Amino acid sequence: MAQTILKVGNFPLPDELFVELRKRADFYDENTLSATERLETRANTDIVLGSGGTVFQEADFATCPRLKGIVCYSVGYDGIDVAAAVKRNIFVTYAPDTLNDEVANTAMMLLLCCTRQAKEAQEYIEQGKWLHGPAYPLTTSIDGKKMGIAGLGRIGKAIATRAKAFNMEVGYYGRQQQAEVTYPYFASLKDLAAWCDVLMLVMPASAENTHCVNAEVLAALGSQGFVINVGRGSLIDTEALITALETGQIAGAGLDVFEHEPEVPAALQHLPNVALLPHLGSATVETRARMTKLVLRNVDAQLQGKPVITPVPGTRKQ
C-alpha cells in the first residue's frame, strides 16, 4: 500500500522536490483540496510536509490517525505543536545547517544597507540629485562598532564570524551563557542593547520572546543604534519600533521578517531609515537545493523504516 504525503501550509515547493516526492508516495497539496477532500486525505496521511509557517496543533493531529511524522522544509517549526507530536510518538524533522551562511549574509547586507543608506543613495541618483549636487551626505561605518547578537545559535555564530571580519566587537544574549564562547555575555536584552551599536536579532519565536524588543530596549539602544531582525517578526513590538524610528530614538532598522507578514505597516515602508526585505533570508537557489536534499533524506528514512536524519530535539528518530 502506497504511503501518503500531505503538504500543509502556503509555501512554494521547488519543482525538483515535487517530482521526487511524487515518485516516492501519493502526494497531495492541501491547498488544492476541498474541505471534504482535506479530511479524507488527512485520514490516510503518513507524512505531513510543512514549513516554518505551517500551523499544526493538537486538533490537527486528531485528524491524522495514521500520521508517522512531520517533515519541515525549513529550520523553523514555530507552528508545530511538538509536545503533541511527542505525546503521539510522531517524529518531527527540520533543516538545520542548510541556511546558516545565507541568512548570515542577508543579515550583514541589511546592516550595510542601513548604515550606508543604500536605498536612499540609489534614490538620490534616480531623482537626478547627483547631477546638481550637493554631494550625498556622509553615512555611518560599522568598522570598530559593537554588534550585540540576541540568539547565538548556528546562524548567530555565522553572523558573529562575519561581524569580526568587519572589525566589529561582538557580544551576545541568550537563555544561558555558553561556556565555549569567548564573546562577552549579557544577562538581559536591555543590557545588550545598551552596550551595542547594532542589535542583531536571531532568536526563534516563542511566547517568552514575543515583543522582547520593546520601547525600553529600543531606548537603551539609543539614537546611534541600529536594529536588524533576521529571526522572527514577533520579536519586535512593531508600534514601538515605528515610534523609535520616527522620533530618532534609534538610527535605523533592517528587517527581513515581520510580525504579520506578508503585511508590512505603511509607516515602515515610507520611513527613510529602514531597509526592508520580503523574508529573503535563505531564499537562494543553492540553499533551497540543500534543503530539498535533506527533506528527501528524511522522507526516505521514514519510508524505509530507518532513523530520520535531523529530528527536532526531543522528538523520536524512528
GROMACS .gro file of N, CA and C in nm, residues 101-263:
model
  489
  101ASP      N    1   2.474   3.015   0.657
  101ASP     CA    2   2.557   3.115   0.591
  101ASP      C    3   2.474   3.215   0.511
  102GLU      N    4   2.369   3.166   0.446
  102GLU     CA    5   2.289   3.256   0.364
  102GLU      C    6   2.215   3.359   0.449
  103VAL      N    7   2.159   3.315   0.561
  103VAL     CA    8   2.090   3.409   0.650
  103VAL      C    9   2.190   3.507   0.710
  104ALA      N   10   2.309   3.459   0.743
  104ALA     CA   11   2.413   3.548   0.795
  104ALA      C   12   2.452   3.652   0.692
  105ASN      N   13   2.463   3.611   0.567
  105ASN     CA   14   2.494   3.706   0.460
  105ASN      C   15   2.384   3.811   0.447
  106THR      N   16   2.259   3.765   0.456
  106THR     CA   17   2.145   3.857   0.447
  106THR      C   18   2.148   3.957   0.562
  107ALA      N   19   2.182   3.910   0.681
  107ALA     CA   20   2.190   3.998   0.798
  107ALA      C   21   2.292   4.109   0.776
  108MET      N   22   2.407   4.074   0.724
  108MET     CA   23   2.511   4.175   0.701
  108MET      C   24   2.471   4.268   0.588
  109MET      N   25   2.402   4.216   0.487
  109MET     CA   26   2.353   4.302   0.379
  109MET      C   27   2.256   4.407   0.433
  110LEU      N   28   2.163   4.364   0.519
  110LEU     CA   29   2.069   4.458   0.578
  110LEU      C   30   2.141   4.563   0.661
  111LEU      N   31   2.240   4.519   0.737
  111LEU     CA   32   2.315   4.614   0.820
  111LEU      C   33   2.384   4.719   0.734
  112LEU      N   34   2.450   4.676   0.627
  112LEU     CA   35   2.520   4.770   0.540
  112LEU      C   36   2.422   4.861   0.466
  113CYS      N   37   2.308   4.805   0.426
  113CYS     CA   38   2.206   4.888   0.360
  113CYS      C   39   2.159   5.000   0.452
  114CYS      N   40   2.146   4.968   0.581
  114CYS     CA   41   2.103   5.069   0.678
  114CYS      C   42   2.211   5.173   0.705
  115THR      N   43   2.328   5.126   0.741
  115THR     CA   44   2.432   5.218   0.784
  115THR      C   45   2.487   5.303   0.669
  116ARG      N   46   2.493   5.245   0.550
  116ARG     CA   47   2.544   5.320   0.434
  116ARG      C   48   2.432   5.379   0.349
  117GLN      N   49   2.307   5.360   0.394
  117GLN     CA   50   2.189   5.422   0.331
  117GLN      C   51   2.179   5.388   0.182
  118ALA      N   52   2.186   5.260   0.151
  118ALA     CA   53   2.188   5.216   0.011
  118ALA      C   54   2.061   5.257  -0.064
  119LYS      N   55   1.945   5.238   0.000
  119LYS     CA   56   1.820   5.273  -0.068
  119LYS      C   57   1.812   5.422  -0.096
  120GLU      N   58   1.844   5.503   0.003
  120GLU     CA   59   1.837   5.647  -0.012
  120GLU      C   60   1.939   5.698  -0.114
  121ALA      N   61   2.057   5.637  -0.115
  121ALA     CA   62   2.161   5.679  -0.209
  121ALA      C   63   2.120   5.648  -0.353
  122GLN      N   64   2.056   5.532  -0.373
  122GLN     CA   65   2.009   5.499  -0.508
  122GLN      C   66   1.900   5.596  -0.552
  123GLU      N   67   1.809   5.629  -0.459
  123GLU     CA   68   1.704   5.726  -0.491
  123GLU      C   69   1.763   5.862  -0.525
  124TYR      N   70   1.874   5.897  -0.462
  124TYR     CA   71   1.943   6.023  -0.488
  124TYR      C   72   1.986   6.031  -0.634
  125ILE      N   73   2.035   5.917  -0.686
  125ILE     CA   74   2.074   5.911  -0.827
  125ILE      C   75   1.951   5.912  -0.916
  126GLU      N   76   1.852   5.829  -0.884
  126GLU     CA   77   1.732   5.816  -0.967
  126GLU      C   78   1.656   5.947  -0.979
  127GLN      N   79   1.660   6.028  -0.876
  127GLN     CA   80   1.589   6.156  -0.877
  127GLN      C   81   1.671   6.268  -0.940
  128GLY      N   82   1.789   6.235  -0.992
  128GLY     CA   83   1.872   6.334  -1.060
  128GLY      C   84   1.945   6.430  -0.968
  129LYS      N   85   1.946   6.403  -0.839
  129LYS     CA   86   2.007   6.498  -0.744
  129LYS      C   87   2.160   6.501  -0.754
  130TRP      N   88   2.219   6.389  -0.796
  130TRP     CA   89   2.365   6.385  -0.805
  130TRP      C   90   2.416   6.478  -0.915
  131LEU      N   91   2.333   6.499  -1.017
  131LEU     CA   92   2.373   6.584  -1.128
  131LEU      C   93   2.392   6.729  -1.085
  132HIS      N   94   2.317   6.771  -0.986
  132HIS     CA   95   2.316   6.912  -0.947
  132HIS      C   96   2.375   6.936  -0.809
  133GLY      N   97   2.407   6.829  -0.738
  133GLY     CA   98   2.464   6.844  -0.604
  133GLY      C   99   2.361   6.891  -0.504
  134PRO      N  100   2.396   6.906  -0.380
  134PRO     CA  101   2.530   6.882  -0.326
  134PRO      C  102   2.563   6.732  -0.318
  135ALA      N  103   2.683   6.701  -0.274
  135ALA     CA  104   2.722   6.561  -0.260
  135ALA      C  105   2.631   6.492  -0.159
  136TYR      N  106   2.615   6.360  -0.177
  136TYR     CA  107   2.530   6.285  -0.084
  136TYR      C  108   2.590   6.294   0.057
  137PRO      N  109   2.507   6.308   0.159
  137PRO     CA  110   2.558   6.322   0.297
  137PRO      C  111   2.641   6.201   0.341
  138LEU      N  112   2.730   6.225   0.434
  138LEU     CA  113   2.812   6.117   0.488
  138LEU      C  114   2.725   6.015   0.561
  139THR      N  115   2.767   5.889   0.556
  139THR     CA  116   2.692   5.781   0.620
  139THR      C  117   2.774   5.722   0.735
  140THR      N  118   2.729   5.611   0.790
  140THR     CA  119   2.789   5.553   0.910
  140THR      C  120   2.870   5.427   0.878
  141SER      N  121   2.989   5.417   0.932
  141SER     CA  122   3.072   5.298   0.917
  141SER      C  123   3.041   5.198   1.028
  142ILE      N  124   3.057   5.070   0.996
  142ILE     CA  125   3.042   4.968   1.100
  142ILE      C  126   3.178   4.924   1.154
  143ASP      N  127   3.285   4.973   1.094
  143ASP     CA  128   3.419   4.937   1.138
  143ASP      C  129   3.441   4.978   1.283
  144GLY      N  130   3.480   4.883   1.366
  144GLY     CA  131   3.508   4.912   1.505
  144GLY      C  132   3.387   4.925   1.595
  145LYS      N  133   3.266   4.908   1.539
  145LYS     CA  134   3.144   4.920   1.618
  145LYS      C  135   3.114   4.788   1.691
  146LYS      N  136   3.018   4.794   1.780
  146LYS     CA  137   2.982   4.678   1.861
  146LYS      C  138   2.851   4.617   1.812
  147MET      N  139   2.853   4.487   1.787
  147MET     CA  140   2.733   4.414   1.749
  147MET      C  141   2.688   4.326   1.865
  148GLY      N  142   2.564   4.345   1.908
  148GLY     CA  143   2.506   4.259   2.010
  148GLY      C  144   2.412   4.160   1.946
  149ILE      N  145   2.443   4.032   1.956
  149ILE     CA  146   2.365   3.928   1.891
  149ILE      C  147   2.271   3.863   1.992
  150ALA      N  148   2.143   3.874   1.967
  150ALA     CA  149   2.042   3.810   2.052
  150ALA      C  150   2.005   3.677   1.989
  151GLY      N  151   2.063   3.569   2.042
  151GLY     CA  152   2.042   3.436   1.987
  151GLY      C  153   2.167   3.385   1.919
  152LEU      N  154   2.262   3.335   1.998
  152LEU     CA  155   2.390   3.292   1.942
  152LEU      C  156   2.389   3.142   1.915
  153GLY      N  157   2.298   3.102   1.824
  153GLY     CA  158   2.295   2.965   1.777
  153GLY      C  159   2.381   2.952   1.652
  154ARG      N  160   2.346   2.858   1.566
  154ARG     CA  161   2.426   2.835   1.446
  154ARG      C  162   2.432   2.960   1.359
  155ILE      N  163   2.315   3.021   1.334
  155ILE     CA  164   2.311   3.140   1.249
  155ILE      C  165   2.378   3.257   1.319
  156GLY      N  166   2.350   3.273   1.448
  156GLY     CA  167   2.412   3.382   1.523
  156GLY      C  168   2.564   3.375   1.519
  157LYS      N  169   2.618   3.255   1.529
  157LYS     CA  170   2.764   3.239   1.525
  157LYS      C  171   2.819   3.269   1.386
  158ALA      N  172   2.743   3.234   1.282
  158ALA     CA  173   2.786   3.267   1.146
  158ALA      C  174   2.787   3.419   1.126
  159ILE      N  175   2.689   3.487   1.185
  159ILE     CA  176   2.686   3.634   1.177
  159ILE      C  177   2.804   3.692   1.254
  160ALA      N  178   2.833   3.636   1.371
  160ALA     CA  179   2.945   3.685   1.452
  160ALA      C  180   3.077   3.676   1.375
  161THR      N  181   3.097   3.566   1.303
  161THR     CA  182   3.218   3.549   1.223
  161THR      C  183   3.230   3.660   1.119
  162ARG      N  184   3.119   3.693   1.056
  162ARG     CA  185   3.120   3.800   0.956
  162ARG      C  186   3.142   3.936   1.021
  163ALA      N  187   3.080   3.958   1.136
  163ALA     CA  188   3.099   4.085   1.206
  163ALA      C  189   3.245   4.106   1.243
  164LYS      N  190   3.311   3.999   1.289
  164LYS     CA  191   3.453   4.010   1.323
  164LYS      C  192   3.536   4.043   1.200
  165ALA      N  193   3.496   3.990   1.084
  165ALA     CA  194   3.568   4.021   0.960
  165ALA      C  195   3.555   4.169   0.924
  166PHE      N  196   3.447   4.233   0.970
  166PHE     CA  197   3.428   4.377   0.950
  166PHE      C  198   3.488   4.457   1.067
  167ASN      N  199   3.570   4.391   1.148
  167ASN     CA  200   3.638   4.456   1.260
  167ASN      C  201   3.540   4.508   1.365
  168MET      N  202   3.432   4.435   1.385
  168MET     CA  203   3.335   4.472   1.487
  168MET      C  204   3.360   4.392   1.615
  169GLU      N  205   3.327   4.451   1.729
  169GLU     CA  206   3.324   4.376   1.855
  169GLU      C  207   3.191   4.301   1.862
  170VAL      N  208   3.191   4.187   1.927
  170VAL     CA  209   3.070   4.105   1.935
  170VAL      C  210   3.040   4.071   2.081
  171GLY      N  211   2.914   4.088   2.120
  171GLY     CA  212   2.863   4.041   2.248
  171GLY      C  213   2.734   3.967   2.220
  172TYR      N  214   2.681   3.895   2.319
  172TYR     CA  215   2.559   3.819   2.291
  172TYR      C  216   2.471   3.806   2.414
  173TYR      N  217   2.345   3.776   2.385
  173TYR     CA  218   2.244   3.748   2.487
  173TYR      C  219   2.175   3.617   2.449
  174GLY      N  220   2.144   3.535   2.548
  174GLY     CA  221   2.070   3.412   2.526
  174GLY      C  222   2.016   3.362   2.658
  175ARG      N  223   1.951   3.248   2.652
  175ARG     CA  224   1.892   3.193   2.774
  175ARG      C  225   1.998   3.160   2.879
  176GLN      N  226   2.117   3.126   2.830
  176GLN     CA  227   2.226   3.098   2.923
  176GLN      C  228   2.360   3.124   2.855
  177GLN      N  229   2.461   3.146   2.935
  177GLN     CA  230   2.594   3.170   2.883
  177GLN      C  231   2.652   3.041   2.828
  178GLN      N  232   2.722   3.051   2.714
  178GLN     CA  233   2.783   2.935   2.651
  178GLN      C  234   2.931   2.927   2.692
  179ALA      N  235   2.965   2.820   2.760
  179ALA     CA  236   3.098   2.809   2.820
  179ALA      C  237   3.210   2.820   2.717
  180GLU      N  238   3.186   2.769   2.596
  180GLU     CA  239   3.293   2.766   2.496
  180GLU      C  240   3.304   2.897   2.417
  181VAL      N  241   3.212   2.991   2.440
  181VAL     CA  242   3.210   3.117   2.365
  181VAL      C  243   3.287   3.224   2.442
  182THR      N  244   3.376   3.293   2.374
  182THR     CA  245   3.459   3.394   2.440
  182THR      C  246   3.402   3.535   2.430
  183TYR      N  247   3.298   3.556   2.347
  183TYR     CA  248   3.236   3.688   2.340
  183TYR      C  249   3.172   3.722   2.474
  184PRO      N  250   3.169   3.850   2.512
  184PRO     CA  251   3.103   3.887   2.638
  184PRO      C  252   2.955   3.853   2.635
  185TYR      N  253   2.906   3.803   2.748
  185TYR     CA  254   2.767   3.762   2.762
  185TYR      C  255   2.691   3.865   2.844
  186PHE      N  256   2.566   3.891   2.803
  186PHE     CA  257   2.479   3.984   2.874
  186PHE      C  258   2.356   3.909   2.921
  187ALA      N  259   2.321   3.928   3.045
  187ALA     CA  260   2.212   3.851   3.105
  187ALA      C  261   2.074   3.903   3.067
  188SER      N  262   2.067   4.021   3.008
  188SER     CA  263   1.938   4.075   2.965
  188SER      C  264   1.952   4.141   2.829
  189LEU      N  265   1.842   4.143   2.756
  189LEU     CA  266   1.842   4.206   2.624
  189LEU      C  267   1.863   4.356   2.636
  190LYS      N  268   1.809   4.415   2.740
  190LYS     CA  269   1.826   4.559   2.762
  190LYS      C  270   1.974   4.594   2.784
  191ASP      N  271   2.043   4.512   2.862
  191ASP     CA  272   2.186   4.537   2.886
  191ASP      C  273   2.266   4.523   2.757
  192LEU      N  274   2.230   4.424   2.676
  192LEU     CA  275   2.298   4.407   2.547
  192LEU      C  276   2.275   4.528   2.458
  193ALA      N  277   2.151   4.576   2.453
  193ALA     CA  278   2.117   4.691   2.370
  193ALA      C  279   2.192   4.816   2.414
  194ALA      N  280   2.207   4.833   2.545
  194ALA     CA  281   2.277   4.950   2.597
  194ALA      C  282   2.426   4.946   2.562
  195TRP      N  283   2.480   4.825   2.546
  195TRP     CA  284   2.623   4.810   2.516
  195TRP      C  285   2.654   4.827   2.368
  196CYS      N  286   2.565   4.784   2.281
  196CYS     CA  287   2.599   4.770   2.139
  196CYS      C  288   2.556   4.889   2.054
  197ASP      N  289   2.613   4.892   1.933
  197ASP     CA  290   2.571   4.987   1.830
  197ASP      C  291   2.471   4.924   1.735
  198VAL      N  292   2.480   4.792   1.721
  198VAL     CA  293   2.391   4.716   1.633
  198VAL      C  294   2.332   4.601   1.712
  199LEU      N  295   2.200   4.599   1.724
  199LEU     CA  296   2.130   4.489   1.792
  199LEU      C  297   2.081   4.393   1.685
  200MET      N  298   2.141   4.275   1.680
  200MET     CA  299   2.111   4.175   1.577
  200MET      C  300   2.022   4.066   1.636
  201LEU      N  301   1.902   4.051   1.582
  201LEU     CA  302   1.805   3.956   1.636
  201LEU      C  303   1.803   3.828   1.553
  202VAL      N  304   1.832   3.716   1.619
  202VAL     CA  305   1.837   3.587   1.550
  202VAL      C  306   1.760   3.482   1.630
  203MET      N  307   1.677   3.524   1.723
  203MET     CA  308   1.606   3.430   1.810
  203MET      C  309   1.482   3.373   1.742
  204PRO      N  310   1.439   3.254   1.784
  204PRO     CA  311   1.313   3.197   1.732
  204PRO      C  312   1.194   3.263   1.799
  205ALA      N  313   1.078   3.238   1.744
  205ALA     CA  314   0.955   3.288   1.805
  205ALA      C  315   0.916   3.199   1.922
  206SER      N  316   0.867   3.261   2.027
  206SER     CA  317   0.814   3.188   2.142
  206SER      C  318   0.730   3.285   2.223
  207ALA      N  319   0.650   3.231   2.313
  207ALA     CA  320   0.569   3.317   2.399
  207ALA      C  321   0.660   3.408   2.482
  208GLU      N  322   0.771   3.354   2.526
  208GLU     CA  323   0.865   3.430   2.608
  208GLU      C  324   0.931   3.543   2.530
  209ASN      N  325   0.957   3.520   2.401
  209ASN     CA  326   1.029   3.617   2.319
  209ASN      C  327   0.939   3.720   2.252
  210THR      N  328   0.809   3.702   2.255
  210THR     CA  329   0.719   3.795   2.186
  210THR      C  330   0.737   3.937   2.239
  211HIS      N  331   0.766   4.029   2.146
  211HIS     CA  332   0.786   4.171   2.177
  211HIS      C  333   0.897   4.192   2.281
  212CYS      N  334   0.997   4.105   2.277
  212CYS     CA  335   1.109   4.123   2.371
  212CYS      C  336   1.186   4.250   2.339
  213VAL      N  337   1.182   4.293   2.213
  213VAL     CA  338   1.239   4.423   2.177
  213VAL      C  339   1.126   4.524   2.184
  214ASN      N  340   1.116   4.590   2.297
  214ASN     CA  341   1.008   4.685   2.322
  214ASN      C  342   1.063   4.826   2.333
  215ALA      N  343   0.980   4.919   2.376
  215ALA     CA  344   1.023   5.059   2.386
  215ALA      C  345   1.143   5.075   2.478
  216GLU      N  346   1.146   4.999   2.586
  216GLU     CA  347   1.255   5.010   2.683
  216GLU      C  348   1.388   4.964   2.622
  217VAL      N  349   1.385   4.854   2.548
  217VAL     CA  350   1.506   4.803   2.485
  217VAL      C  351   1.553   4.898   2.375
  218LEU      N  352   1.459   4.952   2.298
  218LEU     CA  353   1.495   5.046   2.191
  218LEU      C  354   1.555   5.174   2.249
  219ALA      N  355   1.502   5.219   2.361
  219ALA     CA  356   1.558   5.337   2.427
  219ALA      C  357   1.702   5.310   2.472
  220ALA      N  358   1.726   5.188   2.520
  220ALA     CA  359   1.862   5.152   2.562
  220ALA      C  360   1.958   5.147   2.444
  221LEU      N  361   1.907   5.106   2.328
  221LEU     CA  362   1.990   5.101   2.207
  221LEU      C  363   2.038   5.241   2.168
  222GLY      N  364   1.950   5.338   2.176
  222GLY     CA  365   1.991   5.477   2.161
  222GLY      C  366   1.988   5.532   2.020
  223SER      N  367   2.010   5.661   2.011
  223SER     CA  368   1.991   5.735   1.886
  223SER      C  369   2.094   5.703   1.779
  224GLN      N  370   2.205   5.639   1.816
  224GLN     CA  371   2.306   5.600   1.718
  224GLN      C  372   2.298   5.450   1.686
  225GLY      N  373   2.198   5.384   1.742
  225GLY     CA  374   2.190   5.239   1.729
  225GLY      C  375   2.101   5.191   1.616
  226PHE      N  376   2.132   5.074   1.564
  226PHE     CA  377   2.054   5.010   1.458
  226PHE      C  378   2.005   4.874   1.508
  227VAL      N  379   1.883   4.836   1.468
  227VAL     CA  380   1.832   4.703   1.500
  227VAL      C  381   1.810   4.627   1.369
  228ILE      N  382   1.859   4.505   1.363
  228ILE     CA  383   1.846   4.419   1.246
  228ILE      C  384   1.774   4.292   1.289
  229ASN      N  385   1.670   4.252   1.215
  229ASN     CA  386   1.593   4.134   1.253
  229ASN      C  387   1.590   4.033   1.140
  230VAL      N  388   1.659   3.920   1.160
  230VAL     CA  389   1.651   3.807   1.068
  230VAL      C  390   1.598   3.684   1.142
  231GLY      N  391   1.541   3.707   1.261
  231GLY     CA  392   1.485   3.598   1.341
  231GLY      C  393   1.339   3.577   1.309
  232ARG      N  394   1.252   3.637   1.389
  232ARG     CA  395   1.108   3.629   1.367
  232ARG      C  396   1.047   3.766   1.393
  233GLY      N  397   0.943   3.799   1.316
  233GLY     CA  398   0.881   3.930   1.327
  233GLY      C  399   0.824   3.959   1.463
  234SER      N  400   0.778   3.856   1.532
  234SER     CA  401   0.714   3.875   1.662
  234SER      C  402   0.811   3.918   1.771
  235LEU      N  403   0.941   3.915   1.744
  235LEU     CA  404   1.039   3.956   1.844
  235LEU      C  405   1.029   4.105   1.875
  236ILE      N  406   0.984   4.184   1.777
  236ILE     CA  407   0.982   4.330   1.792
  236ILE      C  408   0.840   4.381   1.811
  237ASP      N  409   0.822   4.471   1.905
  237ASP     CA  410   0.697   4.546   1.919
  237ASP      C  411   0.695   4.647   1.805
  238THR      N  412   0.619   4.619   1.701
  238THR     CA  413   0.624   4.698   1.579
  238THR      C  414   0.588   4.844   1.602
  239GLU      N  415   0.487   4.870   1.681
  239GLU     CA  416   0.447   5.009   1.708
  239GLU      C  417   0.558   5.083   1.781
  240ALA      N  418   0.621   5.018   1.876
  240ALA     CA  419   0.732   5.081   1.947
  240ALA      C  420   0.848   5.109   1.853
  241LEU      N  421   0.872   5.017   1.759
  241LEU     CA  422   0.979   5.037   1.661
  241LEU      C  423   0.950   5.157   1.572
  242ILE      N  424   0.827   5.165   1.522
  242ILE     CA  425   0.790   5.277   1.435
  242ILE      C  426   0.809   5.410   1.509
  243THR      N  427   0.764   5.415   1.632
  243THR     CA  428   0.780   5.537   1.712
  243THR      C  429   0.927   5.572   1.730
  244ALA      N  430   1.009   5.472   1.760
  244ALA     CA  431   1.152   5.496   1.781
  244ALA      C  432   1.219   5.547   1.654
  245LEU      N  433   1.177   5.496   1.539
  245LEU     CA  434   1.234   5.540   1.411
  245LEU      C  435   1.186   5.680   1.375
  246GLU      N  436   1.059   5.706   1.396
  246GLU     CA  437   1.002   5.837   1.361
  246GLU      C  438   1.058   5.949   1.448
  247THR      N  439   1.088   5.919   1.572
  247THR     CA  440   1.135   6.022   1.665
  247THR      C  441   1.287   6.032   1.673
  248GLY      N  442   1.357   5.945   1.602
  248GLY     CA  443   1.503   5.947   1.608
  248GLY      C  444   1.559   5.884   1.733
  249GLN      N  445   1.476   5.807   1.802
  249GLN     CA  446   1.524   5.739   1.923
  249GLN      C  447   1.629   5.635   1.889
  250ILE      N  448   1.618   5.573   1.769
  250ILE     CA  449   1.723   5.487   1.715
  250ILE      C  450   1.756   5.536   1.575
  251ALA      N  451   1.871   5.493   1.524
  251ALA     CA  452   1.918   5.545   1.395
  251ALA      C  453   1.853   5.477   1.275
  252GLY      N  454   1.821   5.348   1.288
  252GLY     CA  455   1.764   5.279   1.174
  252GLY      C  456   1.734   5.134   1.204
  253ALA      N  457   1.671   5.068   1.106
  253ALA     CA  458   1.633   4.927   1.123
  253ALA      C  459   1.643   4.855   0.989
  254GLY      N  460   1.684   4.729   0.995
  254GLY     CA  461   1.685   4.642   0.878
  254GLY      C  462   1.604   4.518   0.911
  255LEU      N  463   1.499   4.493   0.833
  255LEU     CA  464   1.403   4.388   0.867
  255LEU      C  465   1.382   4.292   0.751
  256ASP      N  466   1.402   4.165   0.778
  256ASP     CA  467   1.371   4.060   0.680
  256ASP      C  468   1.245   3.985   0.718
  257VAL      N  469   1.199   4.005   0.841
  257VAL     CA  470   1.080   3.936   0.892
  257VAL      C  471   0.988   4.036   0.961
  258PHE      N  472   0.857   4.003   0.961
  258PHE     CA  473   0.758   4.097   1.012
  258PHE      C  474   0.654   4.023   1.095
  259GLU      N  475   0.593   4.098   1.184
  259GLU     CA  476   0.503   4.037   1.281
  259GLU      C  477   0.383   3.971   1.214
  260HIS      N  478   0.330   4.033   1.109
  260HIS     CA  479   0.212   3.979   1.042
  260HIS      C  480   0.238   3.965   0.891
  261GLU      N  481   0.357   3.917   0.858
  261GLU     CA  482   0.392   3.907   0.716
  261GLU      C  483   0.295   3.815   0.642
  262PRO      N  484   0.267   3.847   0.515
  262PRO     CA  485   0.333   3.946   0.430
  262PRO      C  486   0.284   4.090   0.446
  263GLU      N  487   0.199   4.118   0.543
  263GLU     CA  488   0.157   4.256   0.567
  263GLU      C  489   0.270   4.332   0.635
   0.00000   0.00000   0.00000
